[in-house]
PDB file of C-alpha atoms in Angstrom:
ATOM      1  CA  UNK A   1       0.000   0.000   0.000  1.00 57.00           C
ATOM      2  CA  UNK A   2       1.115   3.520  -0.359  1.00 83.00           C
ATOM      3  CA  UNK A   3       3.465   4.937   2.472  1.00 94.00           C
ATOM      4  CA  UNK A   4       3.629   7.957   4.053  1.00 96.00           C
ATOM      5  CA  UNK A   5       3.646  11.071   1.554  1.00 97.00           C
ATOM      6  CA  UNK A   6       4.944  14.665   1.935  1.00 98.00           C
ATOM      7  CA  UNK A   7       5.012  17.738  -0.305  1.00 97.00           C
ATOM      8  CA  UNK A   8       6.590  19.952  -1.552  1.00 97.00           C
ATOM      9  CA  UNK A   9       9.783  17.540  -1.402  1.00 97.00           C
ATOM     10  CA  UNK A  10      11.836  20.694  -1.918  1.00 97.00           C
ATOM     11  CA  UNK A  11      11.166  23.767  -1.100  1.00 98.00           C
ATOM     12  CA  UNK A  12      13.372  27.444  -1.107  1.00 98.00           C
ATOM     13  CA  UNK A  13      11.977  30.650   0.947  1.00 98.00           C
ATOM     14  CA  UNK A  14      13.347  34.024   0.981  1.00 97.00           C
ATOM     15  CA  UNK A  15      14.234  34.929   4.938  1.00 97.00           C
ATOM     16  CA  UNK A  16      11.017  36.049   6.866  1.00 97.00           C
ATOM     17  CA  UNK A  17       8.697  34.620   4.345  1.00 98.00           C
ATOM     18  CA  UNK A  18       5.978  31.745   5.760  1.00 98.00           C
ATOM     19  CA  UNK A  19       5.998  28.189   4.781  1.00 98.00           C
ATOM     20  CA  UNK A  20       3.729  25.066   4.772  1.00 98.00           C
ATOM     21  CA  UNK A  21       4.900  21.957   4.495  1.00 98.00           C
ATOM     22  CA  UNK A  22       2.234  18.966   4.003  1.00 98.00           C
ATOM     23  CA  UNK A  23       2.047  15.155   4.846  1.00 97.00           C
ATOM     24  CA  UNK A  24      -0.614  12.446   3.989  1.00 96.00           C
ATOM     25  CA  UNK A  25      -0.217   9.575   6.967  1.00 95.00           C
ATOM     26  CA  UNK A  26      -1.097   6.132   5.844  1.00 94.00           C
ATOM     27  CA  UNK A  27      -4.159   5.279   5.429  1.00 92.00           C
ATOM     28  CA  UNK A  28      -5.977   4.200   9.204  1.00 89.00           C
ATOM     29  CA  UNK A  29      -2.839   5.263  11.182  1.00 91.00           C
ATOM     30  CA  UNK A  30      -4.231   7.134  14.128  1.00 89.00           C
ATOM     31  CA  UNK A  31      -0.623   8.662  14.929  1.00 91.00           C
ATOM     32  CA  UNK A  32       1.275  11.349  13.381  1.00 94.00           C
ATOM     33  CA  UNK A  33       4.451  12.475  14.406  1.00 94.00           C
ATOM     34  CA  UNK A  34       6.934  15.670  12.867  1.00 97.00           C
ATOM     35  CA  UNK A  35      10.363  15.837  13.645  1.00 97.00           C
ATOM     36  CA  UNK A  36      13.286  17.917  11.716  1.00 97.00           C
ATOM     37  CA  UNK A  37      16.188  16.500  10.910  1.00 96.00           C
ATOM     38  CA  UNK A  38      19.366  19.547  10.599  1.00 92.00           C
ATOM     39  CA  UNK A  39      22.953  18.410   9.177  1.00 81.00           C
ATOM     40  CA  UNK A  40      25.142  16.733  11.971  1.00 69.00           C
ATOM     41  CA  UNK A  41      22.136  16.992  14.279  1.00 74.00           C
ATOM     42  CA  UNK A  42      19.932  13.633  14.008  1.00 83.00           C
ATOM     43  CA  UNK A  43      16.031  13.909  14.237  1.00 93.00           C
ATOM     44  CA  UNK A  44      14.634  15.975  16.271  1.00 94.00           C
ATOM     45  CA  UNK A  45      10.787  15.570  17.425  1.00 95.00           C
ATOM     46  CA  UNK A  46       8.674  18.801  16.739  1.00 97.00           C
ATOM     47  CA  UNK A  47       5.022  17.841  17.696  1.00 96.00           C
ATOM     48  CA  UNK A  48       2.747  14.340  17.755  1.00 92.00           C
ATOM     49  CA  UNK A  49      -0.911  14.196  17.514  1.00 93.00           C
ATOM     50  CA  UNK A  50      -2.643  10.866  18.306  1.00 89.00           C
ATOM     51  CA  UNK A  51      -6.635  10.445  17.189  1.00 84.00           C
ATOM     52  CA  UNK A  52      -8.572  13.195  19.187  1.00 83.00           C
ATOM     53  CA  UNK A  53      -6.329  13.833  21.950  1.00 86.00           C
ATOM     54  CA  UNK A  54      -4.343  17.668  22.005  1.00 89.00           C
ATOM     55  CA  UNK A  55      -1.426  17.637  20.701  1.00 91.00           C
ATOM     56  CA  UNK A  56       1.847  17.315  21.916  1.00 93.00           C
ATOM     57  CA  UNK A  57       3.673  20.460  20.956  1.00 94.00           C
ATOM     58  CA  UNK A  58       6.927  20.071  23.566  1.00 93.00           C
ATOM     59  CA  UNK A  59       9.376  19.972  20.791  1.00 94.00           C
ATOM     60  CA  UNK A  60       8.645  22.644  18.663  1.00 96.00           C
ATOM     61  CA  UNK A  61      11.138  25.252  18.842  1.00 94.00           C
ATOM     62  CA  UNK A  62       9.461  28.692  18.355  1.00 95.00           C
ATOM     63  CA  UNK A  63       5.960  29.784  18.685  1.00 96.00           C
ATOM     64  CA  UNK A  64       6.709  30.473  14.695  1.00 98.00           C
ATOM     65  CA  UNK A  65       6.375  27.023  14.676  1.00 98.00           C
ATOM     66  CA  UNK A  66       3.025  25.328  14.505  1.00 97.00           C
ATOM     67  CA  UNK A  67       0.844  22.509  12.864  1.00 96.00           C
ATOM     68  CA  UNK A  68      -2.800  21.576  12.661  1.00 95.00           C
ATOM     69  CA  UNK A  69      -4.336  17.897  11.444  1.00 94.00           C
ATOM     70  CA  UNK A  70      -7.662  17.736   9.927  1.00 85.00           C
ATOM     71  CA  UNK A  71      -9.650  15.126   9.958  1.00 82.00           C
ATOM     72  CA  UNK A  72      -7.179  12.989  11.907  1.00 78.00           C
ATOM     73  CA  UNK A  73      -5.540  12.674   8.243  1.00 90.00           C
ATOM     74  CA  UNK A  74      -3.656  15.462   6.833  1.00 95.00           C
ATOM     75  CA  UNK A  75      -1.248  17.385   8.576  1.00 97.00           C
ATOM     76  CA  UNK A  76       0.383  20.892   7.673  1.00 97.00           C
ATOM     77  CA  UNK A  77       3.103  22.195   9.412  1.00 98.00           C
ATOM     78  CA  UNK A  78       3.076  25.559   9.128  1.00 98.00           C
ATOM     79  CA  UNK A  79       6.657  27.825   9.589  1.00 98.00           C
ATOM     80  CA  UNK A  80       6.180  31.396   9.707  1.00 98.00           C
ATOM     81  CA  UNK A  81       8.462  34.325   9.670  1.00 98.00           C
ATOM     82  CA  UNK A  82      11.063  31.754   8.338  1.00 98.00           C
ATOM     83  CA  UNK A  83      15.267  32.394   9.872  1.00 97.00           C
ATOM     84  CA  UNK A  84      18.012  30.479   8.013  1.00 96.00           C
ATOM     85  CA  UNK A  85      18.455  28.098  10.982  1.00 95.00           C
ATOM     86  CA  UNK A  86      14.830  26.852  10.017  1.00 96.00           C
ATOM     87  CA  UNK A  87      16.784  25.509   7.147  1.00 97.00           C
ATOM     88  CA  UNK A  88      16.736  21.381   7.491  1.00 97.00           C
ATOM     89  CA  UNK A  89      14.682  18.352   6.580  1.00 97.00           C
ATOM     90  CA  UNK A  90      11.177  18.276   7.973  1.00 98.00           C
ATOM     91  CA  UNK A  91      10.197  14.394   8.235  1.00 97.00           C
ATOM     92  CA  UNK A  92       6.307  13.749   9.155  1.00 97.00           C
ATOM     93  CA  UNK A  93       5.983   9.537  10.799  1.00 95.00           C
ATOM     94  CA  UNK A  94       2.633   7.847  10.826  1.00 93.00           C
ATOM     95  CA  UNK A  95       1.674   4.881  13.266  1.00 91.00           C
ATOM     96  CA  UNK A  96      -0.943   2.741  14.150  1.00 87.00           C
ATOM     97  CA  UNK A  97      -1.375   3.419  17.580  1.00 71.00           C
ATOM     98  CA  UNK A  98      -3.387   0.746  19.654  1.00 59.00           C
ATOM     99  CA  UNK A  99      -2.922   1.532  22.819  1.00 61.00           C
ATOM    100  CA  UNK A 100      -0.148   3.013  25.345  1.00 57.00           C
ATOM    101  CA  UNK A 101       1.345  -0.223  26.530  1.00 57.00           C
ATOM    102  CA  UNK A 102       2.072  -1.568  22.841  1.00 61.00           C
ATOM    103  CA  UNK A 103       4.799   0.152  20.530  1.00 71.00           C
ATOM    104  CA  UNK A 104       3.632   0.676  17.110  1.00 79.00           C
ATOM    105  CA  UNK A 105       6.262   1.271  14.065  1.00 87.00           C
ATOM    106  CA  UNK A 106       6.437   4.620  13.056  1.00 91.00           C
ATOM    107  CA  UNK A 107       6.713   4.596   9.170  1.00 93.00           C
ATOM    108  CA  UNK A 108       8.737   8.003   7.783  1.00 96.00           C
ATOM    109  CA  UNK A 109       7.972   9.708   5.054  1.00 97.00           C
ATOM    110  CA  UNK A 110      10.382  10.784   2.628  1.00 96.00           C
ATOM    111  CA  UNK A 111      10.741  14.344   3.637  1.00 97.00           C
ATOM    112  CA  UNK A 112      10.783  18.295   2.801  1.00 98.00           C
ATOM    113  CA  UNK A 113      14.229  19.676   2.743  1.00 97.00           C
ATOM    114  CA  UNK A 114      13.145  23.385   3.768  1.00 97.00           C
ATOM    115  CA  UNK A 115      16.301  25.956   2.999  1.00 97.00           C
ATOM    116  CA  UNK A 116      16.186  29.682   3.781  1.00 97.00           C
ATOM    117  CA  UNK A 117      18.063  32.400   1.583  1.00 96.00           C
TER     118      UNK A 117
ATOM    119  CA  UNK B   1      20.461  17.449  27.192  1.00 56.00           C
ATOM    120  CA  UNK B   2      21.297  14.346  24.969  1.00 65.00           C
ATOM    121  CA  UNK B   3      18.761  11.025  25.873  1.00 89.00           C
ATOM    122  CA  UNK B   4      20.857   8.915  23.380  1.00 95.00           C
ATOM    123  CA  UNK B   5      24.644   9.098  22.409  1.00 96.00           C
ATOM    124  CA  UNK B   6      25.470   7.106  19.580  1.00 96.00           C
ATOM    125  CA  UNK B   7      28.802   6.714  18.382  1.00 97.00           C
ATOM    126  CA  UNK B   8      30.696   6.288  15.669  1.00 97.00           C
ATOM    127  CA  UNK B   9      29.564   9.194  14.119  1.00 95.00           C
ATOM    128  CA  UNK B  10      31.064   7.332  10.993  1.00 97.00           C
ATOM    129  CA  UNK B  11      32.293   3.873  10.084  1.00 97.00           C
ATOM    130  CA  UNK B  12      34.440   2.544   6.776  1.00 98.00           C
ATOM    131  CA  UNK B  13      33.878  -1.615   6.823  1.00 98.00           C
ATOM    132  CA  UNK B  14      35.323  -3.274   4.375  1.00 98.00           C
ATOM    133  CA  UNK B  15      32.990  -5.674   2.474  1.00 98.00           C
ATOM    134  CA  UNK B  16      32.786  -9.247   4.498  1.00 98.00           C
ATOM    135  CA  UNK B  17      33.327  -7.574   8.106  1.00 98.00           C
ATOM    136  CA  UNK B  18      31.512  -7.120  10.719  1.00 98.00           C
ATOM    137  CA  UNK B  19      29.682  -3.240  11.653  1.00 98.00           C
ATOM    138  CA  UNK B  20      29.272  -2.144  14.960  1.00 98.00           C
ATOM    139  CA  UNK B  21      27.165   0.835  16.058  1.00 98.00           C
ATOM    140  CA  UNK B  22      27.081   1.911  19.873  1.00 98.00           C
ATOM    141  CA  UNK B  23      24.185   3.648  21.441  1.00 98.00           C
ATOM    142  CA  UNK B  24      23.605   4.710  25.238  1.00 98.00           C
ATOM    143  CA  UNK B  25      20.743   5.886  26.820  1.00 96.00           C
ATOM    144  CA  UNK B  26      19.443   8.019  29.764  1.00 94.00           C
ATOM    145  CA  UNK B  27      15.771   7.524  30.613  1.00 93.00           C
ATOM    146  CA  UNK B  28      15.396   3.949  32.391  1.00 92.00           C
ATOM    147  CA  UNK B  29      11.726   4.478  31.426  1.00 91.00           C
ATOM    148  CA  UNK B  30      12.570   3.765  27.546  1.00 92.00           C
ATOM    149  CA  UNK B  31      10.920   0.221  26.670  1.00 91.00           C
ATOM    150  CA  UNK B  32      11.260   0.367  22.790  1.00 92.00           C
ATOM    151  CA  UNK B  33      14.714   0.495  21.169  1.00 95.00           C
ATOM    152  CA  UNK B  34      14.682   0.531  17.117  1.00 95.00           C
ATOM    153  CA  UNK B  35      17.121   0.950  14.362  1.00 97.00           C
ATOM    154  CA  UNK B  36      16.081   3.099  11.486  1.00 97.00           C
ATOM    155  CA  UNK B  37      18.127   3.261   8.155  1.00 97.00           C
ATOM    156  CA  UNK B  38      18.611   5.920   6.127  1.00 96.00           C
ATOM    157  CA  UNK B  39      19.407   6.325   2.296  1.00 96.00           C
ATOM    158  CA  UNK B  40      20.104   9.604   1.333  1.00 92.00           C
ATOM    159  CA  UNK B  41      17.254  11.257  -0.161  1.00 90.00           C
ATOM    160  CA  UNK B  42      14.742   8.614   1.491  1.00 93.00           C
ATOM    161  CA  UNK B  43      12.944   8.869   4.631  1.00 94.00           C
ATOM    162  CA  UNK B  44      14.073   6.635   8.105  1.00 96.00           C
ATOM    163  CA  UNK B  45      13.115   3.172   7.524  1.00 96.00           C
ATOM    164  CA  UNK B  46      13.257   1.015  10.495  1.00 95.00           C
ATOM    165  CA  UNK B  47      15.527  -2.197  10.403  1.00 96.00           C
ATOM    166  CA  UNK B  48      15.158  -4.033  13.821  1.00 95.00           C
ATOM    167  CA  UNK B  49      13.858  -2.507  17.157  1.00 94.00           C
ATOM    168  CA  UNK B  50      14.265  -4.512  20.613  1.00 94.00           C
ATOM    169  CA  UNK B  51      12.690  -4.445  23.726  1.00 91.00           C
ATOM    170  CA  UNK B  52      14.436  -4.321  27.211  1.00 89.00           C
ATOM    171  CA  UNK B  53      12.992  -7.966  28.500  1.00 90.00           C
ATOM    172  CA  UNK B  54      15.541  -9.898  25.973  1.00 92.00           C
ATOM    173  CA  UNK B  55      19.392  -9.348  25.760  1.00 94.00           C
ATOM    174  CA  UNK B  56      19.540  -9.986  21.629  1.00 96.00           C
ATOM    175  CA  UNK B  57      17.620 -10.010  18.651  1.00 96.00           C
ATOM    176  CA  UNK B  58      18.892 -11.097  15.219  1.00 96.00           C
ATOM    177  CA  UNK B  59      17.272 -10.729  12.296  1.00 95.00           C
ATOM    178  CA  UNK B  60      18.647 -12.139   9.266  1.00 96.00           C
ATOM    179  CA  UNK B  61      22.818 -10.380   8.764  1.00 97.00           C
ATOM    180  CA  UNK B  62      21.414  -7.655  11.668  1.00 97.00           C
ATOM    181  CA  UNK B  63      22.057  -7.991  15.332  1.00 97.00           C
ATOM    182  CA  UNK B  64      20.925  -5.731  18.013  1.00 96.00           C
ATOM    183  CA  UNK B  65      22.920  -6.690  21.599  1.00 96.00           C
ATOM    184  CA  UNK B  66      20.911  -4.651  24.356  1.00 96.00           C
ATOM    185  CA  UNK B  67      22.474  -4.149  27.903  1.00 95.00           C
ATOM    186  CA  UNK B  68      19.696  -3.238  30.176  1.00 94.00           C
ATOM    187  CA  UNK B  69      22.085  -2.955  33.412  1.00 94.00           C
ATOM    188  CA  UNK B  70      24.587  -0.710  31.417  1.00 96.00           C
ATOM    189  CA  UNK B  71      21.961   1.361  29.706  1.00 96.00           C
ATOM    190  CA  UNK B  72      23.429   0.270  26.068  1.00 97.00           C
ATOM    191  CA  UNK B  73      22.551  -0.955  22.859  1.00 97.00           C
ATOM    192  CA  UNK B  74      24.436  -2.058  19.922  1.00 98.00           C
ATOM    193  CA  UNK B  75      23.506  -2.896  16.170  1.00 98.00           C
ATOM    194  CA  UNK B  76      25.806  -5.250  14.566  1.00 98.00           C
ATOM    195  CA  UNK B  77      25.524  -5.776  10.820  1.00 98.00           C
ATOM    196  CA  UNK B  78      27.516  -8.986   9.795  1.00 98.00           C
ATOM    197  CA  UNK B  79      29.204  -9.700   6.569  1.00 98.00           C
ATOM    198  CA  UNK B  80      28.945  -5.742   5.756  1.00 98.00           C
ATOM    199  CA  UNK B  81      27.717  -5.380   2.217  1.00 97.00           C
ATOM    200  CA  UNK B  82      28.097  -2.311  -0.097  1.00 97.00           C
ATOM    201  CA  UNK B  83      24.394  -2.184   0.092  1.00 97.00           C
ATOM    202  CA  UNK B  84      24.235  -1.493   3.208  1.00 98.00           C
ATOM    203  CA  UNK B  85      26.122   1.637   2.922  1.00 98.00           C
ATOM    204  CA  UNK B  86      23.968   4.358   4.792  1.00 97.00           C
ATOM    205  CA  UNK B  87      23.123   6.582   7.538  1.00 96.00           C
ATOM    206  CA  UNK B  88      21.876   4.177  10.883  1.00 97.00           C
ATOM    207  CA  UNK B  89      20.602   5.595  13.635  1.00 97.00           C
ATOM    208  CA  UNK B  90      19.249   4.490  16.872  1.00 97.00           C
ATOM    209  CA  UNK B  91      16.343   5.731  18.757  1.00 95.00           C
ATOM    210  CA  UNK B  92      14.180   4.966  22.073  1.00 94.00           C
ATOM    211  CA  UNK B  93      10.271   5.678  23.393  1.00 91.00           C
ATOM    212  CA  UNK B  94       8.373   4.829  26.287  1.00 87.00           C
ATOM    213  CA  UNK B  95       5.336   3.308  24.666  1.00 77.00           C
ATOM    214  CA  UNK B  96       3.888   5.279  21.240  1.00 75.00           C
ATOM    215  CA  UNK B  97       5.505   8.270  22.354  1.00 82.00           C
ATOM    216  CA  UNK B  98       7.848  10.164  20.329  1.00 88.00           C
ATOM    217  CA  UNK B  99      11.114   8.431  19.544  1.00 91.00           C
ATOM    218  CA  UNK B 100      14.402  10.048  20.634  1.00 93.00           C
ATOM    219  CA  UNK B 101      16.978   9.504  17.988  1.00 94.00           C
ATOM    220  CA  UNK B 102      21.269   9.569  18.240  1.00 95.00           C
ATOM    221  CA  UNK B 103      22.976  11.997  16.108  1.00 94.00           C
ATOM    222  CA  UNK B 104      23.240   9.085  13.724  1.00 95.00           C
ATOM    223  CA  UNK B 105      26.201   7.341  12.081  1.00 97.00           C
ATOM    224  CA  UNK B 106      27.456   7.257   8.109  1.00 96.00           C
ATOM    225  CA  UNK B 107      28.486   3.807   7.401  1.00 98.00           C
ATOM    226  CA  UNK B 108      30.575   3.127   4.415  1.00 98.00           C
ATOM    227  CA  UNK B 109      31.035  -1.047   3.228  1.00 98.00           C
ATOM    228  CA  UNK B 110      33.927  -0.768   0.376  1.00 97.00           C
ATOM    229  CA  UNK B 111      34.982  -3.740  -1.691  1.00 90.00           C
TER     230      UNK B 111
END
């Protein structure tokens, strides 16, 4: 079946400029996870939403940072006011998610690479 | 503050050997410890993930050696292949919760 999707795959923004950066989960996973991944720095987790529940939002970095799911399907991640250290690759993971005590895979999608002029 | 430290931060194998990839961990509440691979341009894809109630897990030429008492956790890739030339990095959760990944290591398998 198809994976996890995310567009634009590349994307280039002028300094101060806003960005939105999309991902499609797999089909019936209730979990969505963000996380940015910078040169020399590994992946780092932005936000996680899970069926109905609020969001997590501990990891984003900025309150220019922010991201909305609709429909428990589609999620946009939304940079505004874009710096040059926003500059990385923005991966969006789907899971299942059955219930707290189990561990569900979290399948990547291929990314954004986000750079700022 | 750093929850995982993986090292090497990058490895040259020649083709036939053995890989080894070191990871150590903070949180004693972490119960789920994958391996994700990385091709360059691709997204994480996860290899082979362990849990802290077993000491090893092999799965075909991947091993992952887990030391609960030392807080470490190792992924061994036997007779190294070009193919498996990539980024590896390890990671750890407490249930579906976020994963918290090391910085990552570049492994190189030349002929």
């Amino acid at each position: 079946g198809a994976g996890v999707s995310q567009s634009p795959s590349n994307k280039v923004t002028e300094k101060g400029k806003d960005v939105e950066l999309r991902c499609d989960p797999i089909s019936g996973h209730t979990a969505l996870y963000w996380y940015r991944q910078s040169l020399g720095q590994g992946l780092e987790f932005l936000i996680y939403f899970q069926g109905n529940s609020a969001p997590d939002k501990s990891g984003l970095p900025s309150d220019r940072f922010s991201a909305e799911r609709t429909g428990g399907s589609v999620s946009t991640l939304t940079i505004q006011r874009t710096q040059q250290e926003d500059s990385a690759v923005y991966l969006c993971a789907s899971s299942l998610y059955y219930h707290t005590l189990s561990t569900d895979t979290q399948y990547f999608g291929p990314g954004t690479r986000l750079t700022v002029l | 503050q750093q929850q995982v430290k993986q090292s090497p931060q990058s490895l040259i194998v020649q083709k036939g050997g053995i890989s080894i990839i070191n990871c150590a961990y903070e949180n004693t509440a972490f119960d789920y410890f994958p391996w994700y691979q990385q091709f360059p341009g691709k997204g994480p894809a996860l290899l082979i993930a362990i849990r802290p109630d077993v000491s090893e897990k092999k799965e075909g030429r991947f091993t992952i050696s887990f030391n609960k008492s030392a807080k470490q956790f190792s992924l061994h890739i036997m007779d190294s292949q070009p193919g498996d030339s990539a980024t590896y990095f390890c990671a750890a959760s407490r249930g579906n919760t976020p994963l918290v990944f090391g910085k990552g290591t570049r492994l190189s398998v030349i002929a």
